[in-house]
Short mmCIF file of C-alpha atoms and ligand atoms in Angstrom, two decimals:
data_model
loop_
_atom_site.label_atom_id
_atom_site.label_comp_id
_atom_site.label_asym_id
_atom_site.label_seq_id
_atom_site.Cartn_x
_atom_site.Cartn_y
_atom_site.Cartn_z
CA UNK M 231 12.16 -159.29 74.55
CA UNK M 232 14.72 -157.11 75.93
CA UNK M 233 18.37 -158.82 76.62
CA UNK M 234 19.46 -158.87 79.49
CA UNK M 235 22.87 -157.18 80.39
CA UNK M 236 25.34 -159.68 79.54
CA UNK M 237 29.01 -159.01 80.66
CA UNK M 238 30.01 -162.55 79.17
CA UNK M 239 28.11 -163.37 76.41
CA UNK M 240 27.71 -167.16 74.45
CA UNK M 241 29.72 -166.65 71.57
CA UNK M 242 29.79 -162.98 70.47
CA UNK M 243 32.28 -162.03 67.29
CA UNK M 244 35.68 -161.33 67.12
CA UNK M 245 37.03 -158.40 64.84
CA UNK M 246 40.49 -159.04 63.97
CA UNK M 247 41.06 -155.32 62.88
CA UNK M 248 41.79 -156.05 59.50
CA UNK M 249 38.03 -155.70 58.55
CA UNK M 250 38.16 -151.99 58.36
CA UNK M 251 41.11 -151.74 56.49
CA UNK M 252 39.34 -154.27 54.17
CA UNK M 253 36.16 -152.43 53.99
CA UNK M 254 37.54 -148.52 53.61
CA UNK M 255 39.34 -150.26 50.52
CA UNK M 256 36.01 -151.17 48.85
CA UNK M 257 34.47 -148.20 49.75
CA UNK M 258 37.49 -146.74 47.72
CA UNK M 259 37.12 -148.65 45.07
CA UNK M 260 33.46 -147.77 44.80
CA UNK M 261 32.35 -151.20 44.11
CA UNK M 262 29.33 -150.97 46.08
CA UNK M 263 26.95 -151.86 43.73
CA UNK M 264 26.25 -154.12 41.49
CA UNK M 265 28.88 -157.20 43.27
CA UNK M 266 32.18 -156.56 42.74
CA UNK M 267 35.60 -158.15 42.93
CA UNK M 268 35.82 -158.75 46.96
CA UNK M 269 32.76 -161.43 46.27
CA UNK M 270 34.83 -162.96 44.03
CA UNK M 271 38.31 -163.03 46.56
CA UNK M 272 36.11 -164.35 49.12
CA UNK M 273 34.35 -166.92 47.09
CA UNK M 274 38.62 -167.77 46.04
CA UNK M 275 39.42 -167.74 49.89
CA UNK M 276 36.33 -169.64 51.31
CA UNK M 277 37.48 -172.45 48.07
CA UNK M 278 40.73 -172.52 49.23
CA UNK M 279 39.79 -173.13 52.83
CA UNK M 280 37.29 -175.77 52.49
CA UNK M 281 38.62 -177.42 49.20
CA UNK M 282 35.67 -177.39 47.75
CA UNK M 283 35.41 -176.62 43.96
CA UNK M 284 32.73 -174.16 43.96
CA UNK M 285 31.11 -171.32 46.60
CA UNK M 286 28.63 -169.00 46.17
CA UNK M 287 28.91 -166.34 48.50
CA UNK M 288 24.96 -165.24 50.11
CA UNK M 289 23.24 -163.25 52.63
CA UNK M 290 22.51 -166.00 55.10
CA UNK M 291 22.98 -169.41 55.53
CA UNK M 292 19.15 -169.81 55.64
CA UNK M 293 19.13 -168.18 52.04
CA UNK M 294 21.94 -171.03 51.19
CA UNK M 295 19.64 -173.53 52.45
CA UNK M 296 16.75 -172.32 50.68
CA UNK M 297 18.83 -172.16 47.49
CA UNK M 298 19.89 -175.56 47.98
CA UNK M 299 16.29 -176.98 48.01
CA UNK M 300 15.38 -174.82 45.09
CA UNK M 301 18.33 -176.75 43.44
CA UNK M 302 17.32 -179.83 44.08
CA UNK M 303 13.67 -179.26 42.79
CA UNK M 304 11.96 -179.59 45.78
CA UNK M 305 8.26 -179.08 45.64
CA UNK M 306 4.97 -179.16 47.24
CA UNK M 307 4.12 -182.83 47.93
CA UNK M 308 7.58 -183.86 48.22
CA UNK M 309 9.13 -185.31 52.05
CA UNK M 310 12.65 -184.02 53.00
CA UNK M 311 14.63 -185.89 55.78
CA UNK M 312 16.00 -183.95 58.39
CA UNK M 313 17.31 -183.99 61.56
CA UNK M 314 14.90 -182.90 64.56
CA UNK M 315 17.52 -181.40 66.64
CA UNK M 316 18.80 -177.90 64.62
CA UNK M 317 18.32 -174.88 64.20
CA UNK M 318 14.85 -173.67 62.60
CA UNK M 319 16.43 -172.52 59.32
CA UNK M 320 17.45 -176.20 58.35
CA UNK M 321 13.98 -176.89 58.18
CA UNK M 322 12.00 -173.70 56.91
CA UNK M 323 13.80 -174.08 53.27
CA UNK M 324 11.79 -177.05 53.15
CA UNK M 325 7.96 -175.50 54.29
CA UNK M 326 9.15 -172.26 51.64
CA UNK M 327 9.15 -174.99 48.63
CA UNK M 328 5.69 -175.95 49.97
CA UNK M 329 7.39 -179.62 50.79
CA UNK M 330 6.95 -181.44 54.07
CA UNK M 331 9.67 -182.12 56.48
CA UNK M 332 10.19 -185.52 58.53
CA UNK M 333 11.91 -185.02 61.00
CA UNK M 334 14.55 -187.65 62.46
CA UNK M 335 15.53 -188.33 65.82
CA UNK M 336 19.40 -187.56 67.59
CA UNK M 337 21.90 -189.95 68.33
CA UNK M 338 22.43 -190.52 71.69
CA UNK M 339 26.38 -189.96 71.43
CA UNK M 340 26.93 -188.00 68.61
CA UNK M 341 24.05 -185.86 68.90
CA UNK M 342 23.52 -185.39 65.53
CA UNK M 343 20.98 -187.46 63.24
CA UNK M 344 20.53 -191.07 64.06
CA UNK M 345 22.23 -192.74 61.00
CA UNK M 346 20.36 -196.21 62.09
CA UNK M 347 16.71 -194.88 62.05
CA UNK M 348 17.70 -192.89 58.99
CA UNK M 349 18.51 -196.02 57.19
CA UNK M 350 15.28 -198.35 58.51
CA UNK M 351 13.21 -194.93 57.34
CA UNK M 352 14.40 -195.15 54.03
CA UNK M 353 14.13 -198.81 53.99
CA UNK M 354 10.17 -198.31 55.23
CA UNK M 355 9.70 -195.33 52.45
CA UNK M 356 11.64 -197.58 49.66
CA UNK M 357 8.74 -200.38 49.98
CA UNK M 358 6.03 -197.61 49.76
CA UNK M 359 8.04 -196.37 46.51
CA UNK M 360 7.94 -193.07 49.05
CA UNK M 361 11.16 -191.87 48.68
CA UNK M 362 12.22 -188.47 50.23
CA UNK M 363 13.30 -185.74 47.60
CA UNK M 364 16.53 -184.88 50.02
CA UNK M 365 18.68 -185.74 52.80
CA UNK M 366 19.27 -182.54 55.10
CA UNK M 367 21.53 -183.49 57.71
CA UNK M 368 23.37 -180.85 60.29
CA UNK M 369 26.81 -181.09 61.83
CA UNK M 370 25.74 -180.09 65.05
CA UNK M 371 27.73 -177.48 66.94
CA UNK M 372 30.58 -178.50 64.82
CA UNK M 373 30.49 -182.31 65.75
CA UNK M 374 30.92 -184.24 62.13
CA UNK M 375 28.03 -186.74 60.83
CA UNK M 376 29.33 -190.10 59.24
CA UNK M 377 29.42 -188.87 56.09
CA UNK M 378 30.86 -191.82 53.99
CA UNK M 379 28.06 -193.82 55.91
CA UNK M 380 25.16 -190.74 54.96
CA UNK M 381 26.12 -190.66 51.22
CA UNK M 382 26.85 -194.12 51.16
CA UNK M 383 23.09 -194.81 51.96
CA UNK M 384 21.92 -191.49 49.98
CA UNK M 385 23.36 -193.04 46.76
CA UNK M 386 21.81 -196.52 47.34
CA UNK M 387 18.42 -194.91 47.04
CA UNK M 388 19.96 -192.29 44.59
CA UNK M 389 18.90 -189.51 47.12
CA UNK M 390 20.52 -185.93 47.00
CA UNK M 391 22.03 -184.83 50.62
CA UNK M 392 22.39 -181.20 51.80
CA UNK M 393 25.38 -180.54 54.59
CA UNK M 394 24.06 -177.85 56.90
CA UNK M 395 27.70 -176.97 57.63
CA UNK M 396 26.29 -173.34 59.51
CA UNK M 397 28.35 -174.52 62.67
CA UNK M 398 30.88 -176.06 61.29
CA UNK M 399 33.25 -174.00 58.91
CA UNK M 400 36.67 -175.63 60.07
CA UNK M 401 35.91 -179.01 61.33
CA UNK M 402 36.89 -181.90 59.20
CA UNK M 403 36.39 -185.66 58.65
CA UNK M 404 39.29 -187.94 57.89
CA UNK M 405 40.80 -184.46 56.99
CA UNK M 406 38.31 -182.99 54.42
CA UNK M 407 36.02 -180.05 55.32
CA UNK M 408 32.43 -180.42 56.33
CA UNK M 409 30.48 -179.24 53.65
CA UNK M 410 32.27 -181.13 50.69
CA UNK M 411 30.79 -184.31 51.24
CA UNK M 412 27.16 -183.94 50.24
CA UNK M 413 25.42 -182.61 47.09
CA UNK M 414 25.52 -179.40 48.34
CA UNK M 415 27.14 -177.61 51.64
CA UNK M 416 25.90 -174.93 53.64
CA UNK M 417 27.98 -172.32 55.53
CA UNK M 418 27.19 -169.55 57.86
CA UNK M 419 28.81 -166.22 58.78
CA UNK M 420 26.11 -164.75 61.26
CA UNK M 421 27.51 -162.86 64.11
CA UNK M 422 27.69 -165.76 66.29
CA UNK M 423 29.03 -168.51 64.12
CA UNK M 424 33.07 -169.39 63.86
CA UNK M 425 34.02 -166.65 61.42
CA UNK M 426 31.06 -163.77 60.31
CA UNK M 427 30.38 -161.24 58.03
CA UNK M 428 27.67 -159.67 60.64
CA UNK M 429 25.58 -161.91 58.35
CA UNK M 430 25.93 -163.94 55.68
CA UNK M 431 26.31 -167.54 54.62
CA UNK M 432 27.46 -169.31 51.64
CA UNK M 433 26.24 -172.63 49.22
CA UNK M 434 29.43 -175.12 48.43
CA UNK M 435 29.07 -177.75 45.77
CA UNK M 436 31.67 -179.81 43.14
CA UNK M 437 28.75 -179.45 40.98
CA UNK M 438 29.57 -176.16 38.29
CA UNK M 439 26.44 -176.84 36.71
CA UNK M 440 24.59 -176.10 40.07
CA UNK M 441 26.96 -173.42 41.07
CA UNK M 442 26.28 -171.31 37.89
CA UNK M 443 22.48 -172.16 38.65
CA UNK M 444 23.16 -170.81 42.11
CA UNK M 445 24.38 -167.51 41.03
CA UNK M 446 21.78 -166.90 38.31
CA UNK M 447 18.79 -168.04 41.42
CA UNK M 448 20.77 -166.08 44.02
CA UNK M 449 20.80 -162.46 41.40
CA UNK M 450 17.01 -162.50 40.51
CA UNK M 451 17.27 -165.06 37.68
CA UNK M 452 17.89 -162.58 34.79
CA UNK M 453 18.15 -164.21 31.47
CA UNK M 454 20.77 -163.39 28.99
CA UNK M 455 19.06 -160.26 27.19
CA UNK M 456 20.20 -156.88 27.13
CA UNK M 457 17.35 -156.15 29.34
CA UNK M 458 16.12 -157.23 32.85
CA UNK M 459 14.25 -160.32 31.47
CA UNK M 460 12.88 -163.27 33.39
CA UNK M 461 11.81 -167.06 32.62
CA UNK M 462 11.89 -168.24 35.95
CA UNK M 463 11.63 -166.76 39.32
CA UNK M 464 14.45 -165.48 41.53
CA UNK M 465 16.00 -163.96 44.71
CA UNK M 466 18.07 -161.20 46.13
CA UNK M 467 20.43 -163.42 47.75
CA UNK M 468 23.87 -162.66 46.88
CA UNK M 469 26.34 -161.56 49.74
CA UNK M 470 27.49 -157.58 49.36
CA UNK M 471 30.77 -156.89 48.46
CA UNK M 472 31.28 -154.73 51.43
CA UNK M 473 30.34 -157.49 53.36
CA UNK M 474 32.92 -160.20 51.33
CA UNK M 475 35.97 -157.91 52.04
CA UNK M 476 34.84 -158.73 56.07
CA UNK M 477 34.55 -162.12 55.50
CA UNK M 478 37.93 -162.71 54.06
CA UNK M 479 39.84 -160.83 57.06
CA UNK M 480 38.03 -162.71 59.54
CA UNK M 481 39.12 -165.92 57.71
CA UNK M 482 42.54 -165.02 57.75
CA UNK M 483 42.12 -165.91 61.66
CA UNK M 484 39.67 -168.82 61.53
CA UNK M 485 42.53 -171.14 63.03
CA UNK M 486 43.34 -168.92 65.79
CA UNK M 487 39.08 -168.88 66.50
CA UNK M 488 38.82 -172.37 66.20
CA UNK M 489 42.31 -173.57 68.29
CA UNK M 490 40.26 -170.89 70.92
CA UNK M 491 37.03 -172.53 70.74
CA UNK M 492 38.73 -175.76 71.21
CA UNK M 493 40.52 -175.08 74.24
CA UNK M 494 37.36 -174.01 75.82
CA UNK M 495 35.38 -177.18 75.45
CA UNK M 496 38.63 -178.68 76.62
CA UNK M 497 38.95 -176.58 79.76
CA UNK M 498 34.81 -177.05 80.78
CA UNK M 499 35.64 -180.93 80.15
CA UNK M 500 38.38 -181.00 82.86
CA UNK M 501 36.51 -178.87 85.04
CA UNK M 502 33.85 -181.16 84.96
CA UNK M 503 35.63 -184.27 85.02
CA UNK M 504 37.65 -182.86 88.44
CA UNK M 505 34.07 -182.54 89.63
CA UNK M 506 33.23 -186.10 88.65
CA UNK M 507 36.37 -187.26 90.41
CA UNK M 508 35.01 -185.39 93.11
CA UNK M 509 31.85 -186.74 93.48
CA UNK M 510 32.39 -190.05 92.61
CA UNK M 511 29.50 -190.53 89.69
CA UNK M 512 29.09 -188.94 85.88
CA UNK M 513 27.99 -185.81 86.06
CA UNK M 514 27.73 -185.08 82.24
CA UNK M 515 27.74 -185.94 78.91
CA UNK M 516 29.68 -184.06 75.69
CA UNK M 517 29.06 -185.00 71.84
CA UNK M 518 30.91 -188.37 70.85
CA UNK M 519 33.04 -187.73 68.30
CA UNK M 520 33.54 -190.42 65.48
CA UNK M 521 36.81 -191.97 64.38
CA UNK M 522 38.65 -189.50 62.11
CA UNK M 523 36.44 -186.13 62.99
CA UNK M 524 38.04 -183.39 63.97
CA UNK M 525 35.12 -180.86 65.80
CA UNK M 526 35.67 -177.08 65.54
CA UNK M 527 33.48 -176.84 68.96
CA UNK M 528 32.34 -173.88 67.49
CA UNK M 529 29.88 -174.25 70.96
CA UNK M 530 30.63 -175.97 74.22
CA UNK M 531 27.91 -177.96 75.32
CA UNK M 532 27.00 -180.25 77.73
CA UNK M 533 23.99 -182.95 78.77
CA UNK M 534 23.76 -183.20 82.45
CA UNK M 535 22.91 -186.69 83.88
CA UNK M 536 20.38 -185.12 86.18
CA UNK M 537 16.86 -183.53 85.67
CA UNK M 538 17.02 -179.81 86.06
CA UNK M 539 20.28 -178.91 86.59
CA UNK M 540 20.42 -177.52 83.04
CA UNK M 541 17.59 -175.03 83.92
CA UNK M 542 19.70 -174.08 87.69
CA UNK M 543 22.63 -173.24 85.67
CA UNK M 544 21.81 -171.45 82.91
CA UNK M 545 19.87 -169.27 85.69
CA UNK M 546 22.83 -169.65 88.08
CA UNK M 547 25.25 -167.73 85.23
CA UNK M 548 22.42 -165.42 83.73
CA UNK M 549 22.08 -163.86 87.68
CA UNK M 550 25.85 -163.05 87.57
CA UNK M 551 25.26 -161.56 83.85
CA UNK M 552 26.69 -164.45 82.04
CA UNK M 553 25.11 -166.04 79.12
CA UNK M 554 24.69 -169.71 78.50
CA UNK M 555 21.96 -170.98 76.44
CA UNK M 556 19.46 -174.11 76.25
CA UNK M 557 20.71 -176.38 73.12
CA UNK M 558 18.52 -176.44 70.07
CA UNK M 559 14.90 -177.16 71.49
CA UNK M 560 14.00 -180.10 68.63
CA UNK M 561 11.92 -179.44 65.53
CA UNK M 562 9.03 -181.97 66.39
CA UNK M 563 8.79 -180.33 69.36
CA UNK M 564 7.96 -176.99 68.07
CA UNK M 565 4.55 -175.61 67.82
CA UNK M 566 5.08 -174.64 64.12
CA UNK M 567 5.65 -178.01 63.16
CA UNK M 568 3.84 -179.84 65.42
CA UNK M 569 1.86 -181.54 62.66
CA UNK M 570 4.62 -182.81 60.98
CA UNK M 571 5.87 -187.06 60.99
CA UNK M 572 8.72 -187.55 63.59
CA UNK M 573 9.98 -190.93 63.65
CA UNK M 574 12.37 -191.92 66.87
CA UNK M 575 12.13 -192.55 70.29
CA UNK M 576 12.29 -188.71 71.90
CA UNK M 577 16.47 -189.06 72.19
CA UNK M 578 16.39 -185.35 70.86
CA UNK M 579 14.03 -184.43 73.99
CA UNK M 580 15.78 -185.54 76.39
CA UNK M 581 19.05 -184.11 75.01
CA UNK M 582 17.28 -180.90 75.03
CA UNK M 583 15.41 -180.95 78.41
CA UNK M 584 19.20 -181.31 80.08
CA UNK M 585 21.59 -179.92 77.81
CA UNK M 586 23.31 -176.43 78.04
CA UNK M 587 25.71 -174.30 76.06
CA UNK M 588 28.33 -172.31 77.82
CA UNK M 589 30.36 -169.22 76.84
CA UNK M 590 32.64 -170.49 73.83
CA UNK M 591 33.82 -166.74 72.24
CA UNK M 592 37.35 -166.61 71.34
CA UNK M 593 37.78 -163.79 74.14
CA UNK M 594 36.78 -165.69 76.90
CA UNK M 595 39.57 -164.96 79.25
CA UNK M 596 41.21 -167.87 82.04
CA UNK M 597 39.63 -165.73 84.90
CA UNK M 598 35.89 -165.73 83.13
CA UNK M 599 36.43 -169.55 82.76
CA UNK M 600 37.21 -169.96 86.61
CA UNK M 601 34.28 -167.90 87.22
CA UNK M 602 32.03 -169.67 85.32
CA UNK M 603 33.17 -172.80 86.68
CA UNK M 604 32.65 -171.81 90.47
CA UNK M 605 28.91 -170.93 89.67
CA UNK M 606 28.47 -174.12 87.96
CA UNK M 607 30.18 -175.61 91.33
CA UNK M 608 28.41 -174.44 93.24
CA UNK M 609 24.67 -175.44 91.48
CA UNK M 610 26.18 -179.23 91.36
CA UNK M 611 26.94 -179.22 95.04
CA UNK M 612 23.72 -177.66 96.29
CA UNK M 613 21.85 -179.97 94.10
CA UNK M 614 23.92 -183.16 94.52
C1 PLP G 145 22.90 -170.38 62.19
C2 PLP G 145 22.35 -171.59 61.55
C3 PLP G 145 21.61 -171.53 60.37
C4 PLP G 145 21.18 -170.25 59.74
O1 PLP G 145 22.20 -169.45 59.30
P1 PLP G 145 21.91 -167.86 59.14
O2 PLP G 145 23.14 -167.36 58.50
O3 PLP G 145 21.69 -167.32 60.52
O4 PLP G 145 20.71 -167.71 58.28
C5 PLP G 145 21.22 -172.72 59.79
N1 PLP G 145 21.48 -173.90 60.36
C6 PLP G 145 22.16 -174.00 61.50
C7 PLP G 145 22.44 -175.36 62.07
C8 PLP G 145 22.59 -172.85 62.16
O5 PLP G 145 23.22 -172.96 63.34
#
């Protein structure tokens, strides 16, 4: 599929133009190969951001969720709860360890994984003596889960719980980073996310004992010999030190990027309440948040109230070369996993079928705002 040409796009990166300083420095230092000490800073600086005791620097977040399963000893037979409406990657860690995914609806308001039908599922499971293997659940587009209410629940039933943090490096619950509050944390630095190292991603954890196990999966499980010797199988997963040195001088800005990102969703919610005002009736919906979150909005997004406006915008803006996006099209919706339990009442669909994400990059100027606010005018009063 060709792209087409974009003069505003969703949420392209941001160099702050200390990355090739970083870099050439490495280079220098010739520690291309094997990992070298800018892993290590960056593995310092991403503990130092999020508070969490242990990272483990990797190539992708979707290799960080794949470790994370392979962690937890997920196998074939075994059920993994997750949340329907995500990315793909939260779920294909779970089909790579042969297990089965069941997939659980939204929350109307929050978006993210229905914490009620969550808790009746595990109730259901517990009287089958079914229990899921894991908890995945995703802070979607930055929005915090309940947390104390997730683990609270996960330790009842004694069940492990993987944050897929991908969208939400920076955004914090009753002041503590997402990604510290489960078993394990997942982090992202693809080219789109909050802060990126063109791509990579990164496991979190208070657990040493699973982020030494981490390392040793993540660097082809070699075994202490003074050859390349293997008892267990392994992957190629660790983040290149080239790569690290990027990461850390884009987190150096991360606040700037995220008090950015904020101010967009913030602008697109006036613009749309002034329109509300103006037409008298709701015209959208944004993600609740819950008490004591703090969202890094890493995307703006929005749930229209009407049928098909979502599909006359994002063509609206994609005519004048400006990119907004469908949300996440669910997981039980997808032909891949078609075959797979889903247990809710199709909140996740109908999130989907209206919702759109706007232009959230840091560089999106006031005049780009304005104009993508006219076009979206102008689609609500031809269609209202
Ligand atoms: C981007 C993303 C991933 C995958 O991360 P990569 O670094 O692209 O592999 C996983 N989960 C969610 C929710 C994401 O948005």
């Amino acid at each position: 599929m060709k792209a087409p040409p974009y003069r505003i796009f969703l949420s392209p990166p941001f160099l702050t133009g200390a990355e090739t300083a970083a870099m050439n420095a490495v280079m220098d230092s010739n520690w291309l190969a094997p990992v070298g000490p800018a892993l290590t800073t960056f593995e310092e600086d991403l503990c130092r951001y999020t508070k969490a005791p242990h990272a483990v620097a990797l190539q992708s977040g979707s290799a960080a969720l794949h470790l994370s399963m392979v962690l937890l000893g997920v196998g074939p037979g075994d059920e993994v709860f997750v949340s329907t409406y995500t990315h793909n990657a939260t779920v294909n860690c779970i089909i790579y360890q042969g297990a089965k995914p069941v997939f659980i609806d939204a929350n109307p308001g929050s978006w993210n994984l229905d914490i009620t039908i969550l808790e009746a599922a595990l109730e259901e499971r517990a009287a089958r003596k079914k229990l899921p293997k894991a908890i995945i659940v995703v802070h979607l587009y930055g929005n915090p889960v309940d947390m104390d209410r997730v683990m609270a629940l996960a330790k009842s039933y004694k069940i492990p719980v993987v944050e897929d943090a991908a969208e939400a490096l920076g955004s914090t619950l009753n002041g503590q980073a997402l990604g510290t509050f489960g078993d394990l944390g997942v982090l992202s630095f693809n080219g789109n996310k909050i802060i990126t190292t063109t791509g990579g991603g990164a496991l979190l954890t208070s657990n040493a004992e699973m982020a030494k196990k981490a390392l040793f999966l993540a660097t082809q499980a070699r075994d202490e010999a003074p050859y390349f010797q293997h008892s267990t199988i392994g992957y190629n997963y660790r983040l290149s030190n080239l790569l690290a040195a990027f990461g850390s001088a884009q987190l150096t800005k991360i606040d700037d990027f995220i008090a950015k990102r904020q101010l967009n969703f913030q602008l697109y919610s006036f613009f749309f309440k002034r329109m509300e005002e103006e037409l008298g009736y709701p015209v959208v919906q944004a993600q609740y948040l819950i008490d004591g979150a703090s969202s890094n909005h890493w995307l703006s997004c929005f749930v229209f109230h009407f049928p098909s406006l979502a599909e006359q915008v994002i063509a609206a803006l994609e005519k004048a070369g400006i990119e907004a996006r469908y949300t996440w099209k669910p997981m039980h919706l997808q032909p891949v996993f078609e075959s797979y339990e889903f247990i809710g009442v199709g909140v996740a669909d109908h999130l989907f079928e209206s919702g759109v994400c706007l232009p959230s990059g840091f560089q999106l100027t006031h005049l780009e705002h304005h104009e993508i606010c006219t076009i979206i005018k102008k689609v609500l009063l031809e269609n209202l």
